């Protein structure tokens, strides 16, 4: 019986080995053959592609009006510009990049896909993303970029991996003018005034600040707002490994958040609050302030009309208010539509990616009331900007510095840690000293 | 039986397909996980062999200990609630004098068949600090026991474990109930004749005779607790901060958020060893000959 079991096991193992070897070797051969084939016929295919109908797979955001409308707009324009190209949409999942990374690992990347800095950094080391420098030149994409948004086109290594459409988006601190007026609270210019406002609202049963802190990036944004009052580079400096969390700007930011939380800055259970819940508090007039990106302007204006506005972040003190008021949290980074190096029609895919990016930005600018885009737009504005956006548009040229949203950070380890620790700061059980210690340990 | 065992060809023919499939879908990934845990690997490409560095790093990582502790808390809550209450319900429903037994039997099992997302959303509403059922109930009763159920560093893991325990309590109930029903009636008749009441009979006859079932339930509850992921992923996303991390969550974070698949594999390998150890210990503790009636 023992012998039989032994034999069976040996046979099984041998079968598995043979199976694996055959599978691996055949796939290797296939890959090699394919590579040669693609190199030889690539030019020919791309030429033919311009004439015959071709289908490209695209992995893109398509979840709400802010993503569906621009995508559909770009698709309509593409049908007129390149009628022979058909796009097969694979809707991007909100899954920390699991799906796209799995596609890459299994060699199934779509021809075109949306990539942020994390994806770019991961994919470029494994040759899963195409360098687009040649196409930037060929298609004149660089000339179409806003000079101020050039940071969204090239990564630190000087190469372009994705055609951007979003500009340097910003974190805004929204407030309900009516609540401030009714409670005799001036719009705070300094941290002390901000703390005082929090105390006044609390004493009157009004939630000072609604924050959807279940998503961790708003927690990071809140920290960054205070950090940028003393260090304009904010979290970006730490992300790049150019600073330490024990520097005054970060220590003070952490201490101030702890102090504000103790003073009752946030609603109960804020760390478990999603966007809908937090936005409802602000839109229904139950919260005096709200933090979100500038894309919130549309929804807040719709809900609160002219009662809503955004304020400059509260300065470290009165003397630094003017000098730091245009130092914004948020910002852009290399991201946009990228191309798979394994695409059968690389040239066409790159051309389509560039075209889609341009049209996507055009739609955001003309129809979605968003002037913060990466590329220049000639088309007339269809939907006028709300007053808050007009105010922001006037301030954009005056902006002295931006940082980054949490999702735009390049150091994945730092990103995960700052997200966790910034959220912890909002719970009241985590001290500023522990925050600094933990962040410094990570940055070592 | 001996005749059948002699037919080696038949044994091979019948067991080989299952053995091959099992090896490919279970053993191969486990071996791969252990192998890849020795690499500095971002999930794409080949990675660099670093032998045990990921494990050394894991031992110095505060998140590892938080995850380990949370896994144990989760498992303990599951054992107490799922097996404890499961036993109580099974014994109650097995009582023939109880009215509405069929209804109760079905009711207890309903949460098991619900989607985990639905269950988590339901409990997110129940735990809501402003408008949630529990805090509102406390308010109505005039008690000042309003809790930050999911925002508390120490309490969140218990709150989440209760959700999992509630959902799968019905499964343990079904297992224990089936075992109770399979016990021979004559033991209970003898006990009744000897003057034992229901509680005494259950304590001295039913529960000791269910030991094989308890062994199975214990393995399920403990490994289920150590493996916990979906509940915290949906309800708190590991937060507040890292307060509800488990080893599975740490593995997910390392692999998909930090792009350190090798480190994630090391966390997974520790989890496999942990579950294996738990199973061995339970088998050892409950290691006695099977009872035959």
XYZ file of C-alpha atoms in Angstrom:
737
model
C 0.000 0.000 0.000
C 2.849 2.376 0.932
C 4.549 1.645 -2.362
C 1.366 2.374 -4.203
C 0.954 5.737 -2.490
C 4.584 6.549 -3.233
C 4.150 5.636 -6.880
C 0.956 7.653 -7.165
C 2.589 10.700 -5.619
C 5.631 10.435 -7.871
C 3.413 10.106 -10.909
C 1.366 13.122 -9.847
C 4.406 15.276 -9.253
C 5.916 14.201 -12.552
C 2.697 15.033 -14.371
C 2.522 18.461 -12.758
C 6.145 19.146 -13.670
C 5.644 18.049 -17.265
C 2.458 20.064 -17.482
C 4.148 23.200 -16.098
C 7.211 22.804 -18.325
C 5.149 22.311 -21.435
C 2.921 25.244 -20.562
C 5.844 27.544 -19.758
C 7.982 26.582 -22.718
C 5.159 26.908 -25.166
C 4.195 30.310 -23.809
C 7.846 31.437 -23.973
C 8.109 30.299 -27.541
C 4.844 31.932 -28.360
C 6.017 35.162 -26.781
C 9.292 35.109 -28.672
C 7.554 34.283 -31.946
C 5.001 36.997 -31.357
C 7.728 39.544 -30.589
C 9.512 38.816 -33.844
C 6.291 38.803 -35.759
C 5.212 42.111 -34.274
C 8.555 43.766 -35.029
C 8.531 42.641 -38.636
C 4.952 43.412 -39.435
C 4.344 46.294 -37.054
C 4.854 49.062 -39.567
C 2.826 47.239 -42.159
C -0.012 46.621 -39.740
C -0.129 50.208 -38.577
C -0.291 51.373 -42.164
C -3.100 48.937 -42.868
C -4.765 49.915 -39.621
C -5.297 53.407 -40.912
C -7.479 52.006 -43.632
C -9.203 48.947 -42.235
C -11.465 48.943 -39.205
C -9.658 48.079 -36.020
C -10.803 47.491 -32.508
C -8.867 48.722 -29.477
C -9.534 47.827 -25.869
C -9.569 50.777 -23.515
C -9.579 50.635 -19.716
C -11.045 53.899 -18.488
C -13.059 55.523 -15.718
C -16.761 55.466 -16.475
C -18.592 55.755 -13.176
C -20.372 59.082 -12.800
C -21.198 62.198 -14.829
C -17.727 63.582 -14.239
C -16.206 60.597 -16.029
C -19.034 59.384 -18.281
C -19.773 62.711 -20.001
C -16.145 63.455 -20.991
C -15.563 59.869 -22.132
C -18.690 59.852 -24.302
C -17.746 63.272 -25.675
C -14.270 62.043 -26.573
C -15.683 58.879 -28.125
C -18.075 60.852 -30.342
C -15.222 63.049 -31.499
C -13.085 59.976 -32.193
C -15.776 58.465 -34.387
C -15.612 61.561 -36.603
C -11.825 61.855 -36.549
C -10.931 58.167 -36.882
C -14.030 56.360 -38.085
C -12.103 53.142 -38.651
C -11.224 52.861 -34.941
C -13.636 51.183 -32.608
C -13.086 51.352 -28.852
C -14.130 48.518 -26.602
C -14.578 49.983 -23.119
C -13.469 48.053 -20.060
C -14.700 50.111 -17.096
C -11.956 50.933 -14.604
C -12.511 49.389 -11.186
C -11.960 51.356 -7.968
C -9.750 48.623 -6.574
C -6.311 50.053 -5.830
C -5.229 48.984 -9.305
C -5.788 45.264 -8.687
C -7.476 44.656 -12.021
C -5.005 46.516 -14.202
C -2.055 44.971 -12.354
C -3.563 41.524 -12.871
C -4.002 42.306 -16.552
C -0.324 43.257 -16.688
C 0.812 40.180 -14.774
C -1.120 37.888 -17.101
C -0.116 39.703 -20.288
C -3.650 40.899 -20.978
C -3.218 44.650 -20.791
C -5.748 46.637 -22.814
C -4.346 48.656 -25.719
C -5.060 51.914 -23.877
C -5.472 52.332 -20.133
C -5.701 55.100 -17.582
C -2.586 55.223 -15.469
C -1.656 57.212 -12.396
C 1.834 57.659 -11.002
C 1.664 54.425 -9.006
C 0.767 52.406 -12.103
C 3.388 54.216 -14.183
C 6.131 53.557 -11.625
C 5.169 49.885 -11.283
C 4.682 49.214 -14.971
C 7.739 50.977 -16.299
C 10.081 48.677 -14.376
C 8.411 45.624 -15.897
C 7.991 46.993 -19.419
C 4.222 47.081 -19.239
C 3.815 50.698 -20.277
C 4.986 52.327 -23.467
C 7.314 55.329 -23.467
C 5.415 57.950 -25.433
C 8.180 60.542 -25.946
C 8.248 59.876 -29.679
C 4.494 60.360 -29.974
C 4.540 63.527 -27.860
C 6.857 65.019 -30.480
C 5.154 63.474 -33.487
C 1.633 64.488 -32.469
C 2.695 67.913 -31.193
C 1.201 67.091 -27.788
C 3.743 69.187 -25.902
C 2.656 72.314 -27.754
C -0.927 71.606 -26.770
C -0.054 71.487 -23.056
C -0.521 74.368 -20.624
C 3.027 75.341 -19.581
C 1.913 75.283 -15.923
C 0.765 71.662 -16.296
C 3.943 70.308 -17.841
C 4.569 68.367 -14.603
C 1.648 66.128 -15.594
C 3.292 65.112 -18.874
C 6.742 63.958 -17.826
C 7.813 61.808 -14.882
C 10.968 62.378 -12.847
C 12.988 60.270 -15.290
C 12.168 62.765 -18.038
C 9.920 60.437 -20.039
C 6.243 60.561 -20.895
C 4.203 57.446 -20.159
C 0.663 58.822 -20.335
C -1.146 61.618 -22.129
C -2.600 63.793 -19.353
C -5.942 65.555 -19.359
C -6.251 66.715 -15.732
C -4.304 69.753 -14.631
C -3.070 70.604 -11.181
C -6.295 70.041 -9.263
C -6.611 71.623 -5.851
C -7.931 70.899 -2.375
C -10.486 73.520 -1.364
C -11.856 74.395 2.026
C -15.535 75.133 1.387
C -17.741 76.989 3.838
C -21.378 77.887 4.246
C -21.522 81.677 4.279
C -24.980 81.713 5.839
C -23.928 79.584 8.830
C -20.890 81.780 9.401
C -22.989 84.967 9.252
C -25.805 83.653 11.431
C -23.346 82.660 14.135
C -21.271 85.812 13.943
C -18.146 83.962 12.853
C -15.690 85.682 10.542
C -14.018 83.607 7.849
C -10.848 82.498 9.684
C -7.569 83.769 8.355
C -5.297 82.185 10.915
C -5.182 78.912 12.803
C -6.233 80.589 16.055
C -9.305 82.075 14.381
C -10.065 78.699 12.848
C -9.858 76.997 16.250
C -12.099 79.691 17.721
C -14.637 79.160 14.912
C -14.632 75.415 15.626
C -15.370 76.110 19.291
C -18.204 78.531 18.463
C -19.879 76.123 16.036
C -19.548 73.308 18.506
C -21.131 75.317 21.288
C -24.089 75.989 18.995
C -24.536 72.365 17.953
C -23.238 72.882 14.417
C -20.710 70.473 12.950
C -17.634 72.586 12.187
C -16.194 70.454 9.376
C -17.653 67.567 7.396
C -14.957 65.213 6.156
C -15.400 61.898 4.386
C -12.535 60.433 6.333
C -13.388 56.804 5.552
C -11.589 57.536 2.300
C -8.124 58.212 3.521
C -7.063 60.887 1.055
C -9.193 63.675 2.655
C -7.387 62.943 5.950
C -4.065 63.422 4.164
C -5.415 66.591 2.528
C -6.350 68.033 5.932
C -2.862 67.312 7.223
C -1.332 68.783 4.096
C -3.379 71.983 4.438
C -1.714 72.699 7.770
C 1.695 71.448 6.673
C 1.749 73.770 3.656
C 1.384 76.817 5.911
C 5.006 76.388 6.903
C 6.350 74.180 4.128
C 4.822 74.920 0.704
C 5.882 71.517 -0.623
C 3.748 69.837 2.052
C 3.565 66.057 1.829
C 5.339 66.087 -1.517
C 8.638 66.831 0.212
C 8.262 63.756 2.412
C 7.140 61.654 -0.522
C 10.313 62.538 -2.394
C 12.413 61.694 0.643
C 13.616 65.268 0.932
C 12.400 65.905 4.449
C 11.567 64.370 7.811
C 8.299 64.254 9.664
C 10.027 65.784 12.677
C 10.435 69.093 10.827
C 8.435 71.933 12.353
C 5.880 72.149 9.544
C 4.788 68.514 9.911
C 4.977 68.383 13.698
C 2.899 71.541 13.985
C 0.392 70.228 11.420
C -0.060 67.010 13.401
C -0.351 68.890 16.710
C -2.941 71.246 15.278
C -5.069 68.430 13.900
C -5.020 66.706 17.282
C -5.985 69.981 18.977
C -8.789 70.653 16.500
C -10.162 67.133 16.832
C -10.208 67.545 20.601
C -12.046 70.845 20.129
C -14.716 68.978 18.166
C -13.731 69.724 14.569
C -15.348 66.632 13.101
C -18.718 64.915 13.376
C -18.965 61.691 15.360
C -17.655 58.690 13.483
C -15.967 60.834 10.842
C -13.394 58.148 10.101
C -16.230 55.911 9.025
C -18.046 58.504 6.950
C -18.206 58.231 3.178
C -18.602 61.052 0.668
C -22.392 60.842 0.511
C -22.748 61.125 4.271
C -20.266 63.962 4.711
C -21.501 65.882 1.669
C -25.092 65.530 2.903
C -24.118 67.218 6.189
C -22.616 70.145 4.314
C -25.231 70.384 1.568
C -28.071 70.283 4.108
C -26.556 73.085 6.149
C -25.659 70.912 9.125
C -21.914 71.411 8.747
C -20.206 74.779 8.414
C -17.212 73.637 6.359
C -16.248 70.862 3.994
C -13.025 69.654 2.391
C -12.883 68.285 -1.131
C -11.196 68.922 -4.459
C -12.261 71.783 -6.713
C -14.516 69.307 -8.568
C -16.918 69.662 -5.632
C -17.770 73.205 -6.762
C -20.538 71.997 -9.066
C -22.287 69.810 -6.478
C -22.004 72.352 -3.661
C -23.268 75.188 -5.855
C -26.203 73.027 -6.890
C -27.033 72.245 -3.263
C -26.332 75.585 -1.600
C -26.479 78.165 -4.405
C -24.789 81.417 -3.444
C -24.528 80.427 0.228
C -21.346 78.495 -0.458
C -17.832 79.729 -1.065
C -14.281 78.535 -0.492
C -11.722 80.181 1.760
C -7.950 80.396 1.780
C -6.461 77.946 4.232
C -5.989 79.352 7.748
C -2.422 80.623 8.005
C 0.104 79.704 10.673
C -0.270 83.254 12.034
C -1.444 86.685 10.904
C 1.961 87.690 9.552
C 2.181 84.775 7.120
C -1.407 84.906 5.798
C -0.715 86.933 2.667
C 2.548 85.200 1.828
C 1.103 81.691 2.084
C -2.462 82.093 0.885
C -1.693 80.970 -2.652
C 0.217 77.885 -1.498
C -2.364 75.214 -2.212
C -2.677 71.615 -1.215
C -3.371 69.206 -4.044
C -1.803 69.295 -7.442
C -1.272 67.038 -10.351
C 1.247 64.513 -11.446
C 2.020 62.348 -14.420
C -1.166 60.475 -15.263
C -3.643 59.998 -18.075
C -4.125 57.623 -20.980
C -1.238 55.198 -21.422
C -0.541 52.580 -24.084
C 0.381 48.950 -23.714
C 3.694 47.980 -25.343
C 2.000 44.705 -26.304
C -0.724 46.411 -28.310
C -1.015 45.060 -31.819
C -1.452 48.581 -33.165
C 0.858 50.674 -31.017
C 0.950 53.709 -33.296
C -2.801 53.884 -33.635
C -3.288 53.240 -29.919
C -0.894 56.078 -29.048
C -2.650 58.384 -31.468
C -6.045 57.464 -30.035
C -4.791 57.887 -26.448
C -3.550 61.392 -27.228
C -6.771 62.279 -29.011
C -8.982 60.949 -26.202
C -6.969 62.905 -23.611
C -7.335 66.142 -25.552
C -11.064 65.689 -26.033
C -11.578 64.563 -22.444
C -9.944 67.792 -21.241
C -11.931 69.805 -23.773
C -15.197 68.434 -22.431
C -14.207 69.133 -18.829
C -13.358 72.696 -19.783
C -16.319 73.501 -21.992
C -19.105 71.395 -20.508
C -18.169 70.488 -16.949
C -17.170 73.921 -15.682
C -13.618 72.874 -14.923
C -10.746 75.084 -16.092
C -8.135 72.931 -14.348
C -7.033 70.814 -17.259
C -3.662 69.899 -18.668
C -4.147 70.936 -22.282
C -5.152 74.119 -24.075
C -8.710 74.349 -25.397
C -9.916 76.529 -28.272
C -13.581 75.529 -28.154
C -16.070 77.958 -26.572
C -17.389 77.337 -23.070
C -20.867 75.807 -23.231
C -21.599 75.812 -19.513
C -20.608 78.993 -17.649
C -18.463 78.557 -14.560
C -20.117 78.860 -11.144
C -18.945 81.903 -9.104
C -16.607 79.751 -6.977
C -14.889 78.456 -10.099
C -14.605 81.962 -11.503
C -12.923 83.039 -8.275
C -10.579 80.069 -8.491
C -9.845 80.693 -12.167
C -8.753 84.228 -11.265
C -6.457 82.875 -8.562
C -4.859 80.105 -10.611
C -2.183 82.368 -12.141
C -1.314 83.611 -8.641
C -0.741 80.131 -7.179
C 2.723 79.970 -5.694
C 2.910 76.230 -5.054
C 0.959 73.003 -5.075
C 1.664 69.652 -3.488
C -0.130 66.417 -4.386
C -3.237 64.468 -3.639
C -2.585 61.220 -1.801
C -3.231 59.227 -4.968
C -0.622 61.243 -6.818
C 2.203 60.344 -4.459
C 5.005 58.397 -6.065
C 6.313 56.497 -3.038
C 3.706 53.781 -2.477
C 5.050 52.912 0.969
C 4.877 56.503 2.139
C 1.439 56.913 0.587
C -0.009 53.927 2.463
C 1.566 55.037 5.746
C 0.524 58.689 5.569
C -3.006 57.622 4.648
C -3.271 55.347 7.681
C -1.561 57.700 10.104
C -3.350 60.858 8.967
C -6.649 59.036 9.481
C -5.500 57.918 12.905
C -4.796 61.530 13.861
C -8.507 62.217 13.465
C -9.508 59.660 16.060
C -8.092 61.497 19.051
C -6.256 58.424 20.350
C -3.093 58.991 18.374
C -0.702 61.702 19.465
C 1.244 64.025 17.208
C 4.454 62.613 18.726
C 3.492 59.062 17.748
C 2.596 60.277 14.289
C 5.983 61.915 13.831
C 7.770 58.873 15.250
C 5.931 56.419 12.986
C 6.370 58.525 9.879
C 10.043 59.110 10.571
C 10.601 55.382 11.049
C 9.109 54.764 7.650
C 11.110 57.511 6.010
C 14.427 56.218 7.378
C -12.760 -3.773 1.381
C -9.481 -5.622 1.054
C -10.529 -6.750 -2.416
C -11.079 -3.173 -3.521
C -7.763 -2.004 -2.108
C -5.988 -4.678 -4.094
C -7.156 -3.129 -7.359
C -4.385 -0.584 -7.670
C -5.261 0.496 -11.196
C -8.770 1.395 -10.115
C -7.415 3.373 -7.154
C -5.065 5.320 -9.398
C -7.704 5.965 -12.051
C -10.216 7.242 -9.541
C -7.922 9.261 -7.283
C -5.454 10.695 -9.751
C -7.705 13.320 -11.411
C -8.792 14.711 -8.058
C -5.234 14.587 -6.752
C -3.881 16.429 -9.791
C -6.587 19.110 -9.680
C -6.163 19.540 -5.931
C -2.398 19.794 -6.282
C -2.665 22.413 -8.995
C -5.265 24.623 -7.372
C -4.215 24.246 -3.741
C -0.643 23.082 -3.284
C 0.909 24.884 -6.218
C -0.307 28.367 -5.096
C 0.767 27.650 -1.519
C 4.231 26.582 -2.637
C 4.400 29.618 -4.914
C 3.408 31.885 -2.013
C 6.226 30.515 0.149
C 8.669 30.741 -2.736
C 7.708 34.292 -3.711
C 7.863 35.393 -0.079
C 11.632 35.161 -0.457
C 11.671 37.752 -3.226
C 11.657 41.480 -3.447
C 8.899 41.406 -6.049
C 6.342 43.967 -7.201
C 3.964 41.418 -8.710
C 5.286 41.953 -12.210
C 8.591 40.786 -13.560
C 10.925 38.338 -11.849
C 11.913 40.073 -8.612
C 15.117 39.675 -6.627
C 15.794 36.736 -4.341
C 16.310 38.042 -0.798
C 15.824 34.766 1.113
C 14.312 35.502 4.547
C 14.573 39.300 4.505
C 10.814 39.739 4.163
C 10.270 37.622 7.269
C 12.901 39.544 9.218
C 11.214 42.794 8.175
C 7.839 41.370 9.108
C 9.057 40.639 12.623
C 10.082 44.276 13.034
C 6.871 45.683 11.564
C 4.383 47.150 14.045
C 1.564 46.445 11.600
C 2.387 42.741 11.721
C 1.774 42.592 15.469
C -1.397 44.679 15.188
C -2.620 42.299 12.487
C -1.665 39.228 14.473
C -3.425 40.505 17.612
C -6.546 41.475 15.653
C -6.688 38.037 14.036
C -6.602 36.398 17.438
C -9.276 38.742 18.831
C -11.442 38.072 15.790
C -11.016 34.314 16.204
C -11.815 34.479 19.924
C -15.014 36.458 19.305
C -16.082 33.975 16.631
C -15.426 31.001 18.888
C -17.380 32.485 21.775
C -20.321 33.820 19.801
C -20.656 31.363 16.947
C -20.096 28.174 18.911
C -21.559 29.424 22.189
C -24.746 30.918 20.841
C -24.889 28.313 18.064
C -24.962 25.590 20.720
C -27.612 27.386 22.754
C -29.852 27.861 19.722
C -29.316 24.305 18.484
C -30.252 22.857 21.877
C -33.287 25.127 22.085
C -34.536 24.257 18.606
C -33.926 20.537 19.134
C -36.422 20.627 21.989
C -39.567 19.063 20.559
C -41.800 21.037 22.916
C -40.668 24.341 21.400
C -43.233 25.892 19.072
C -42.198 27.329 15.690
C -39.037 25.231 15.465
C -39.043 25.081 11.665
C -39.423 28.841 11.434
C -36.568 29.441 13.876
C -34.354 26.929 12.070
C -34.754 28.789 8.790
C -34.472 32.222 10.413
C -31.155 31.455 12.087
C -29.706 30.310 8.779
C -30.842 33.263 6.638
C -27.793 35.531 7.373
C -25.485 32.774 6.099
C -26.915 32.986 2.606
C -26.839 36.781 2.475
C -24.047 38.533 0.634
C -21.299 39.726 2.943
C -21.574 43.194 1.394
C -25.271 43.352 2.254
C -24.571 42.239 5.810
C -21.788 44.806 6.230
C -23.950 47.616 4.878
C -26.729 46.583 7.243
C -24.383 46.668 10.224
C -22.815 49.932 9.103
C -26.287 51.422 9.537
C -26.771 49.696 12.868
C -23.412 50.995 14.125
C -23.909 54.545 12.802
C -22.952 56.834 15.649
C -25.618 59.466 15.069
C -28.578 57.524 13.732
C -27.631 53.872 14.212
C -30.005 51.424 15.848
C -27.814 50.638 18.853
C -26.964 54.212 19.818
C -30.552 55.334 19.207
C -31.808 52.494 21.371
C -29.469 53.560 24.154
C -30.736 57.113 23.764
C -34.378 55.980 23.939
C -33.618 53.987 27.066
C -32.049 57.062 28.602
C -28.634 55.421 28.803
C -25.479 57.336 28.054
C -23.867 54.310 26.432
C -23.425 55.813 22.974
C -20.307 54.299 21.483
C -17.973 55.104 18.611
C -18.473 51.557 17.374
C -16.309 51.656 14.287
C -14.161 54.700 15.009
C -12.646 53.487 18.222
C -9.106 52.153 18.105
C -9.750 49.342 20.554
C -13.427 48.636 19.984
C -13.662 48.574 16.177
C -12.196 45.095 15.790
C -14.728 43.643 18.262
C -17.576 45.438 16.506
C -16.525 43.966 13.163
C -16.006 40.492 14.625
C -19.556 40.558 15.976
C -20.845 41.171 12.441
C -19.014 38.128 11.121
C -20.112 36.072 14.124
C -23.730 37.108 13.565
C -23.633 36.205 9.900
C -22.105 32.755 10.246
C -23.649 31.788 13.559
C -26.386 30.053 11.573
C -23.818 27.815 9.906
C -22.471 26.607 13.240
C -26.023 26.318 14.487
C -26.848 24.034 11.531
C -23.800 21.844 12.165
C -24.464 21.510 15.872
C -28.192 21.026 15.361
C -27.587 18.219 12.851
C -25.195 16.567 15.295
C -27.675 16.885 18.160
C -30.402 15.286 16.037
C -28.131 12.360 15.214
C -27.581 11.450 18.877
C -29.366 8.227 19.910
C -32.571 8.916 21.826
C -31.972 6.081 24.331
C -29.243 8.060 26.140
C -31.724 10.797 26.895
C -34.430 8.313 27.853
C -32.002 6.719 30.310
C -31.134 10.127 31.697
C -34.805 11.005 32.101
C -35.401 7.727 33.927
C -32.479 8.585 36.205
C -34.193 11.896 36.940
C -31.928 14.243 34.987
C -33.468 17.510 33.801
C -32.952 19.020 30.326
C -29.984 21.167 31.316
C -28.255 18.349 33.139
C -28.854 15.970 30.238
C -27.397 18.446 27.765
C -24.410 19.181 29.969
C -23.611 15.556 30.669
C -24.734 13.827 27.489
C -25.340 16.108 24.514
C -22.329 18.408 24.743
C -19.719 15.680 25.454
C -21.083 13.611 22.571
C -20.795 16.581 20.185
C -17.062 16.738 20.578
C -16.279 15.795 16.950
C -18.640 18.512 15.755
C -17.092 21.027 18.130
C -13.665 20.151 16.829
C -14.808 20.956 13.317
C -16.620 24.141 14.418
C -13.568 25.291 16.346
C -11.297 24.815 13.344
C -13.748 26.728 11.164
C -14.160 29.580 13.656
C -10.473 29.986 14.453
C -9.181 29.774 10.902
C -12.076 31.980 9.791
C -11.084 34.552 12.400
C -7.407 34.489 11.505
C -8.296 34.813 7.821
C -10.786 37.678 8.275
C -10.668 40.284 5.534
C -13.940 41.129 3.784
C -15.681 42.604 6.819
C -12.964 45.109 7.630
C -12.346 45.841 3.983
C -15.977 46.873 3.513
C -16.724 48.381 6.905
C -13.587 50.285 7.927
C -11.036 49.760 5.173
C -8.622 48.649 7.877
C -9.202 51.829 9.870
C -9.358 53.928 11.835
C -5.724 54.128 10.775
C -4.560 50.536 11.014
C -6.768 49.541 13.960
C -8.627 46.759 12.138
C -5.784 45.276 10.128
C -5.506 41.502 10.012
C -2.804 39.448 8.325
C -4.986 39.094 5.245
C -5.503 42.849 5.163
C -1.773 43.415 5.603
C -1.186 41.032 2.723
C -3.660 42.984 0.546
C -2.115 46.319 1.524
C 1.420 45.124 0.843
C 0.534 43.599 -2.499
C -1.887 46.077 -4.005
C -1.282 49.378 -2.252
C 2.450 49.242 -1.666
C 3.311 46.987 -4.619
C 5.362 44.683 -2.400
C 4.001 41.325 -3.446
C 6.956 39.502 -1.918
C 6.268 41.050 1.478
C 2.556 40.309 1.045
C 3.448 36.682 0.312
C 5.478 36.568 3.538
C 2.408 37.759 5.468
C 0.344 35.125 3.654
C 2.902 32.430 4.468
C 2.760 33.339 8.165
C -1.036 33.171 7.942
C -0.880 29.678 6.407
C 1.479 28.526 9.165
C -0.719 30.139 11.807
C -3.851 28.393 10.518
C -1.985 25.110 10.207
C -0.702 25.397 13.769
C -4.179 26.220 15.053
C -5.585 23.160 13.279
C -2.850 20.887 14.620
C -3.325 22.175 18.172
C -7.096 21.728 17.991
C -6.679 18.207 16.629
C -4.201 17.449 19.388
C -6.468 18.811 22.103
C -9.471 16.980 20.754
C -7.407 13.976 19.774
C -9.291 11.018 21.105
C -10.892 8.058 19.414
C -14.101 8.738 17.578
C -17.168 7.843 19.564
C -19.363 5.149 18.107
C -22.863 4.755 19.379
